[in-house]
């Protein structure tokens, strides 16, 4: 009786371990990895700076428009005060008032554009800030969930490690060495069932002489086609 049946049990433990360790690797990469968060934070800062700049331009235009209005009031009060009587002077004052009025009107046009720009910048900032807050919350929940999953997996791995040690000790060391060698080159698998004189893994028929050896040999016998150790069902 060969030790292949024990090796099959060992393989089951090893596959379980590999699955858990692989998941632990994925979790290890995701824990502490903030993903898109740093880029989102930078974007919020950038949008905030941009909105502030536009608001600054709005304040400048507001104050320039106020200045023009003040000047127009001054010129018009002179114009209509009756104190100025020279028609030349009156014409000049009117020209002044018109010129300042045109400049105020130009500034008002620019202000309209700036207000639209500010509105767009502020809504993009609000949206991005909200998206950042949502992503940060999701990230924290995800991190917590991953940390919990990791704790469970680490416990399972510790139990499986113990089980593996016991199972490996039940196999003769040379057979264990063969097992380790085969599974390294077969994606973690080392044992295949032999059914109706065929390898259940590669589906190729096992020559009857070898099939007979599989049934009687004390040492593991590999499938001549794929190399997995054959186990009589
Ligand atoms: Zn095979």
mmCIF file of C-alpha atoms and ligand atoms in Angstrom:
data_model
loop_
_atom_site.group_PDB
_atom_site.id
_atom_site.type_symbol
_atom_site.label_atom_id
_atom_site.label_comp_id
_atom_site.label_asym_id
_atom_site.label_seq_id
_atom_site.Cartn_x
_atom_site.Cartn_y
_atom_site.Cartn_z
ATOM 1 C CA UNK A 1 0.000 0.000 0.000
ATOM 2 C CA UNK A 2 1.568 3.264 -1.099
ATOM 3 C CA UNK A 3 1.333 6.538 0.734
ATOM 4 C CA UNK A 4 -0.451 8.266 -2.165
ATOM 5 C CA UNK A 5 -3.746 8.385 -0.268
ATOM 6 C CA UNK A 6 -2.032 10.286 2.560
ATOM 7 C CA UNK A 7 -0.448 12.495 -0.096
ATOM 8 C CA UNK A 8 -3.922 13.205 -1.498
ATOM 9 C CA UNK A 9 -5.037 14.389 1.951
ATOM 10 C CA UNK A 10 -1.853 16.446 2.214
ATOM 11 C CA UNK A 11 -2.596 17.945 -1.187
ATOM 12 C CA UNK A 12 -6.083 18.956 -0.022
ATOM 13 C CA UNK A 13 -4.534 20.749 2.959
ATOM 14 C CA UNK A 14 -1.888 22.376 0.756
ATOM 15 C CA UNK A 15 -4.494 23.596 -1.758
ATOM 16 C CA UNK A 16 -6.560 25.052 1.103
ATOM 17 C CA UNK A 17 -3.436 26.743 2.431
ATOM 18 C CA UNK A 18 -2.470 28.101 -0.980
ATOM 19 C CA UNK A 19 -5.958 29.557 -1.509
ATOM 20 C CA UNK A 20 -5.880 31.290 1.867
ATOM 21 C CA UNK A 21 -2.316 32.529 1.467
ATOM 22 C CA UNK A 22 -3.128 33.909 -1.957
ATOM 23 C CA UNK A 23 -6.102 35.812 -0.511
ATOM 24 C CA UNK A 24 -3.872 37.026 2.340
ATOM 25 C CA UNK A 25 -1.472 38.379 -0.282
ATOM 26 C CA UNK A 26 -4.267 40.307 -1.990
ATOM 27 C CA UNK A 27 -5.472 41.648 1.379
ATOM 28 C CA UNK A 28 -1.902 42.624 2.306
ATOM 29 C CA UNK A 29 -1.664 44.726 -0.835
ATOM 30 C CA UNK A 30 -5.004 46.425 -0.232
ATOM 31 C CA UNK A 31 -4.559 47.135 3.473
ATOM 32 C CA UNK A 32 -3.172 50.629 3.894
ATOM 33 C CA UNK A 33 -3.324 51.234 0.141
ATOM 34 C CA UNK A 34 -5.427 54.369 -0.316
ATOM 35 C CA UNK A 35 -6.023 53.837 -4.031
ATOM 36 C CA UNK A 36 -7.641 56.884 -5.646
ATOM 37 C CA UNK A 37 -7.895 58.847 -2.369
ATOM 38 C CA UNK A 38 -4.618 60.833 -2.611
ATOM 39 C CA UNK A 39 -5.458 61.905 -6.173
ATOM 40 C CA UNK A 40 -8.963 62.941 -5.076
ATOM 41 C CA UNK A 41 -7.588 64.915 -2.129
ATOM 42 C CA UNK A 42 -5.127 66.699 -4.417
ATOM 43 C CA UNK A 43 -7.978 67.443 -6.839
ATOM 44 C CA UNK A 44 -10.070 68.983 -4.026
ATOM 45 C CA UNK A 45 -7.143 71.227 -3.042
ATOM 46 C CA UNK A 46 -6.585 72.193 -6.687
ATOM 47 C CA UNK A 47 -10.277 72.994 -7.254
ATOM 48 C CA UNK A 48 -10.382 74.968 -3.984
ATOM 49 C CA UNK A 49 -7.414 77.087 -5.067
ATOM 50 C CA UNK A 50 -8.946 77.646 -8.475
ATOM 51 C CA UNK A 51 -12.365 78.669 -7.012
ATOM 52 C CA UNK A 52 -10.604 81.033 -4.612
ATOM 53 C CA UNK A 53 -8.748 82.643 -7.522
ATOM 54 C CA UNK A 54 -11.981 83.166 -9.460
ATOM 55 C CA UNK A 55 -13.686 84.590 -6.330
ATOM 56 C CA UNK A 56 -10.740 86.980 -6.027
ATOM 57 C CA UNK A 57 -11.280 88.165 -9.599
ATOM 58 C CA UNK A 58 -14.994 88.634 -8.842
ATOM 59 C CA UNK A 59 -14.141 90.782 -5.781
ATOM 60 C CA UNK A 60 -11.752 92.906 -7.865
ATOM 61 C CA UNK A 61 -14.398 93.450 -10.552
ATOM 62 C CA UNK A 62 -17.059 94.267 -7.942
ATOM 63 C CA UNK A 63 -14.798 96.863 -6.432
ATOM 64 C CA UNK A 64 -13.842 98.296 -9.854
ATOM 65 C CA UNK A 65 -17.539 98.558 -10.793
ATOM 66 C CA UNK A 66 -18.271 100.285 -7.447
ATOM 67 C CA UNK A 67 -15.409 102.671 -8.208
ATOM 68 C CA UNK A 68 -16.830 103.493 -11.657
ATOM 69 C CA UNK A 69 -20.290 104.026 -10.152
ATOM 70 C CA UNK A 70 -18.846 106.389 -7.546
ATOM 71 C CA UNK A 71 -17.039 108.344 -10.210
ATOM 72 C CA UNK A 72 -20.162 108.562 -12.374
ATOM 73 C CA UNK A 73 -22.143 109.860 -9.372
ATOM 74 C CA UNK A 74 -19.486 112.510 -8.760
ATOM 75 C CA UNK A 75 -19.381 113.606 -12.405
ATOM 76 C CA UNK A 76 -23.184 113.617 -12.726
ATOM 77 C CA UNK A 77 -23.669 115.629 -9.540
ATOM 78 C CA UNK A 78 -21.259 118.221 -10.942
ATOM 79 C CA UNK A 79 -23.079 118.066 -14.259
ATOM 80 C CA UNK A 80 -26.526 118.647 -12.761
ATOM 81 C CA UNK A 81 -25.523 120.892 -9.851
ATOM 82 C CA UNK A 82 -25.867 124.078 -11.889
ATOM 83 C CA UNK A 83 -22.422 125.142 -10.679
ATOM 84 C CA UNK A 84 -20.904 124.422 -14.084
ATOM 85 C CA UNK A 85 -22.255 126.661 -16.778
ATOM 86 C CA UNK A 86 -19.638 126.617 -19.521
ATOM 87 C CA UNK A 87 -21.031 124.464 -22.319
ATOM 88 C CA UNK A 88 -17.513 123.235 -23.153
ATOM 89 C CA UNK A 89 -17.024 122.099 -19.555
ATOM 90 C CA UNK A 90 -20.475 120.521 -19.525
ATOM 91 C CA UNK A 91 -19.682 118.615 -22.734
ATOM 92 C CA UNK A 92 -16.401 117.396 -21.225
ATOM 93 C CA UNK A 93 -18.193 116.267 -18.053
ATOM 94 C CA UNK A 94 -20.787 114.401 -20.091
ATOM 95 C CA UNK A 95 -17.997 112.764 -22.130
ATOM 96 C CA UNK A 96 -16.314 111.733 -18.876
ATOM 97 C CA UNK A 97 -19.551 110.247 -17.540
ATOM 98 C CA UNK A 98 -20.086 108.345 -20.822
ATOM 99 C CA UNK A 99 -16.505 107.040 -20.872
ATOM 100 C CA UNK A 100 -16.688 105.821 -17.263
ATOM 101 C CA UNK A 101 -20.121 104.339 -18.008
ATOM 102 C CA UNK A 102 -18.656 102.347 -20.926
ATOM 103 C CA UNK A 103 -15.827 101.077 -18.786
ATOM 104 C CA UNK A 104 -18.269 100.065 -16.047
ATOM 105 C CA UNK A 105 -20.401 98.276 -18.637
ATOM 106 C CA UNK A 106 -17.321 96.413 -19.963
ATOM 107 C CA UNK A 107 -16.418 95.363 -16.431
ATOM 108 C CA UNK A 108 -19.977 94.170 -15.860
ATOM 109 C CA UNK A 109 -19.753 91.980 -18.956
ATOM 110 C CA UNK A 110 -16.491 90.474 -17.721
ATOM 111 C CA UNK A 111 -18.088 89.998 -14.279
ATOM 112 C CA UNK A 112 -20.941 87.983 -15.806
ATOM 113 C CA UNK A 113 -18.426 85.571 -17.338
ATOM 114 C CA UNK A 114 -16.523 85.339 -14.076
ATOM 115 C CA UNK A 115 -19.727 84.584 -12.143
ATOM 116 C CA UNK A 116 -20.533 81.695 -14.498
ATOM 117 C CA UNK A 117 -16.970 80.416 -14.138
ATOM 118 C CA UNK A 118 -17.185 80.693 -10.338
ATOM 119 C CA UNK A 119 -20.478 78.856 -10.267
ATOM 120 C CA UNK A 120 -19.020 75.975 -12.301
ATOM 121 C CA UNK A 121 -15.837 75.852 -10.217
ATOM 122 C CA UNK A 122 -17.812 75.817 -6.970
ATOM 123 C CA UNK A 123 -20.132 73.023 -8.079
ATOM 124 C CA UNK A 124 -17.205 70.911 -9.266
ATOM 125 C CA UNK A 125 -15.486 71.538 -5.936
ATOM 126 C CA UNK A 126 -18.630 70.548 -4.018
ATOM 127 C CA UNK A 127 -19.088 67.387 -6.107
ATOM 128 C CA UNK A 128 -15.457 66.341 -5.746
ATOM 129 C CA UNK A 129 -15.470 67.066 -2.001
ATOM 130 C CA UNK A 130 -18.574 64.920 -1.640
ATOM 131 C CA UNK A 131 -17.048 62.151 -3.742
ATOM 132 C CA UNK A 132 -13.909 62.270 -1.603
ATOM 133 C CA UNK A 133 -15.935 62.013 1.615
ATOM 134 C CA UNK A 134 -17.892 59.073 0.190
ATOM 135 C CA UNK A 135 -14.707 57.322 -0.994
ATOM 136 C CA UNK A 136 -13.028 57.855 2.362
ATOM 137 C CA UNK A 137 -15.984 56.308 4.191
ATOM 138 C CA UNK A 138 -16.105 53.371 1.772
ATOM 139 C CA UNK A 139 -12.365 52.919 2.106
ATOM 140 C CA UNK A 140 -12.540 52.802 5.904
ATOM 141 C CA UNK A 141 -15.377 50.257 5.819
ATOM 142 C CA UNK A 142 -13.439 48.179 3.291
ATOM 143 C CA UNK A 143 -10.239 48.330 5.341
ATOM 144 C CA UNK A 144 -12.089 47.197 8.439
ATOM 145 C CA UNK A 145 -13.693 44.326 6.540
ATOM 146 C CA UNK A 146 -10.316 43.294 5.071
ATOM 147 C CA UNK A 147 -8.636 43.420 8.476
ATOM 148 C CA UNK A 148 -11.359 41.167 9.903
ATOM 149 C CA UNK A 149 -11.048 38.779 6.972
ATOM 150 C CA UNK A 150 -7.289 38.699 7.458
ATOM 151 C CA UNK A 151 -7.657 37.784 11.139
ATOM 152 C CA UNK A 152 -10.000 34.901 10.238
ATOM 153 C CA UNK A 153 -7.675 33.688 7.459
ATOM 154 C CA UNK A 154 -4.595 33.890 9.682
ATOM 155 C CA UNK A 155 -6.378 31.688 12.238
ATOM 156 C CA UNK A 156 -7.343 29.201 9.526
ATOM 157 C CA UNK A 157 -3.800 29.158 8.145
ATOM 158 C CA UNK A 158 -2.390 28.464 11.624
ATOM 159 C CA UNK A 159 -4.793 25.504 12.036
ATOM 160 C CA UNK A 160 -4.008 24.196 8.542
ATOM 161 C CA UNK A 161 -0.262 24.521 9.197
ATOM 162 C CA UNK A 162 -0.641 22.280 12.231
ATOM 163 C CA UNK A 163 -2.783 19.802 10.288
ATOM 164 C CA UNK A 164 -0.210 19.808 7.508
ATOM 165 C CA UNK A 165 2.658 19.071 9.872
ATOM 166 C CA UNK A 166 0.781 16.058 11.285
ATOM 167 C CA UNK A 167 -0.209 14.829 7.803
ATOM 168 C CA UNK A 168 3.302 15.285 6.374
ATOM 169 C CA UNK A 169 4.764 13.346 9.305
ATOM 170 C CA UNK A 170 2.563 10.361 8.387
ATOM 171 C CA UNK A 171 4.233 10.044 4.963
ATOM 172 C CA UNK A 172 7.636 8.395 4.460
ATOM 173 C CA UNK A 173 10.182 11.180 3.838
ATOM 174 C CA UNK A 174 11.220 9.961 0.340
ATOM 175 C CA UNK A 175 7.550 9.943 -0.771
ATOM 176 C CA UNK A 176 7.103 13.379 0.723
ATOM 177 C CA UNK A 177 10.116 14.579 -1.275
ATOM 178 C CA UNK A 178 8.564 13.200 -4.486
ATOM 179 C CA UNK A 179 5.281 14.903 -3.632
ATOM 180 C CA UNK A 180 6.991 18.256 -3.078
ATOM 181 C CA UNK A 181 8.871 17.966 -6.340
ATOM 182 C CA UNK A 182 5.787 17.064 -8.406
ATOM 183 C CA UNK A 183 3.502 19.730 -6.975
ATOM 184 C CA UNK A 184 6.079 22.426 -7.648
ATOM 185 C CA UNK A 185 5.728 21.845 -11.383
ATOM 186 C CA UNK A 186 1.994 21.063 -11.443
ATOM 187 C CA UNK A 187 0.389 24.185 -9.956
ATOM 188 C CA UNK A 188 0.281 22.778 -6.433
ATOM 189 C CA UNK A 189 -1.142 19.394 -7.419
ATOM 190 C CA UNK A 190 0.744 16.104 -7.108
ATOM 191 C CA UNK A 191 -1.890 13.386 -7.020
ATOM 192 C CA UNK A 192 -4.331 12.139 -9.664
ATOM 193 C CA UNK A 193 -6.895 9.358 -9.414
ATOM 194 C CA UNK A 194 -6.518 6.402 -11.721
ATOM 195 C CA UNK A 195 -9.920 5.235 -12.960
ATOM 196 C CA UNK A 196 -10.423 2.354 -15.409
ATOM 197 C CA UNK A 197 -6.670 2.366 -16.046
ATOM 198 C CA UNK A 198 -6.779 6.030 -17.076
ATOM 199 C CA UNK A 199 -5.312 9.079 -15.372
ATOM 200 C CA UNK A 200 -8.300 11.161 -14.205
ATOM 201 C CA UNK A 201 -6.228 14.332 -14.547
ATOM 202 C CA UNK A 202 -4.862 14.126 -18.103
ATOM 203 C CA UNK A 203 -7.421 11.529 -19.306
ATOM 204 C CA UNK A 204 -4.675 9.438 -20.930
ATOM 205 C CA UNK A 205 -4.765 5.663 -20.518
ATOM 206 C CA UNK A 206 -2.133 4.159 -18.251
ATOM 207 C CA UNK A 207 -0.341 1.132 -19.805
ATOM 208 C CA UNK A 208 -1.512 -2.039 -18.027
ATOM 209 C CA UNK A 209 1.950 -2.897 -16.729
ATOM 210 C CA UNK A 210 2.258 0.528 -15.053
ATOM 211 C CA UNK A 211 -1.357 0.359 -13.857
ATOM 212 C CA UNK A 212 -0.461 -2.939 -12.174
ATOM 213 C CA UNK A 213 2.565 -1.291 -10.520
ATOM 214 C CA UNK A 214 0.343 1.529 -9.292
ATOM 215 C CA UNK A 215 -1.868 -1.084 -7.600
ATOM 216 C CA UNK A 216 0.971 -2.947 -5.932
ATOM 217 C CA UNK A 217 3.910 -0.559 -5.451
ATOM 218 C CA UNK A 218 4.770 0.822 -2.031
ATOM 219 C CA UNK A 219 6.330 3.918 -3.620
ATOM 220 C CA UNK A 220 4.287 6.560 -5.511
ATOM 221 C CA UNK A 221 4.056 5.912 -9.265
ATOM 222 C CA UNK A 222 3.727 8.875 -11.633
ATOM 223 C CA UNK A 223 1.366 8.991 -14.614
ATOM 224 C CA UNK A 224 3.647 8.405 -17.647
ATOM 225 C CA UNK A 225 1.848 11.195 -19.478
ATOM 226 C CA UNK A 226 1.404 14.099 -17.010
ATOM 227 C CA UNK A 227 3.642 13.087 -14.120
ATOM 228 C CA UNK A 228 1.050 13.255 -11.345
ATOM 229 C CA UNK A 229 1.238 10.475 -8.758
ATOM 230 C CA UNK A 230 -1.471 7.932 -9.467
ATOM 231 C CA UNK A 231 -3.929 6.861 -6.815
ATOM 232 C CA UNK A 232 -6.040 3.729 -7.240
ATOM 233 C CA UNK A 233 -9.672 4.583 -6.547
HETATM 234 ZN ZN1 LIG B 1 -1.884 11.936 -16.145
#
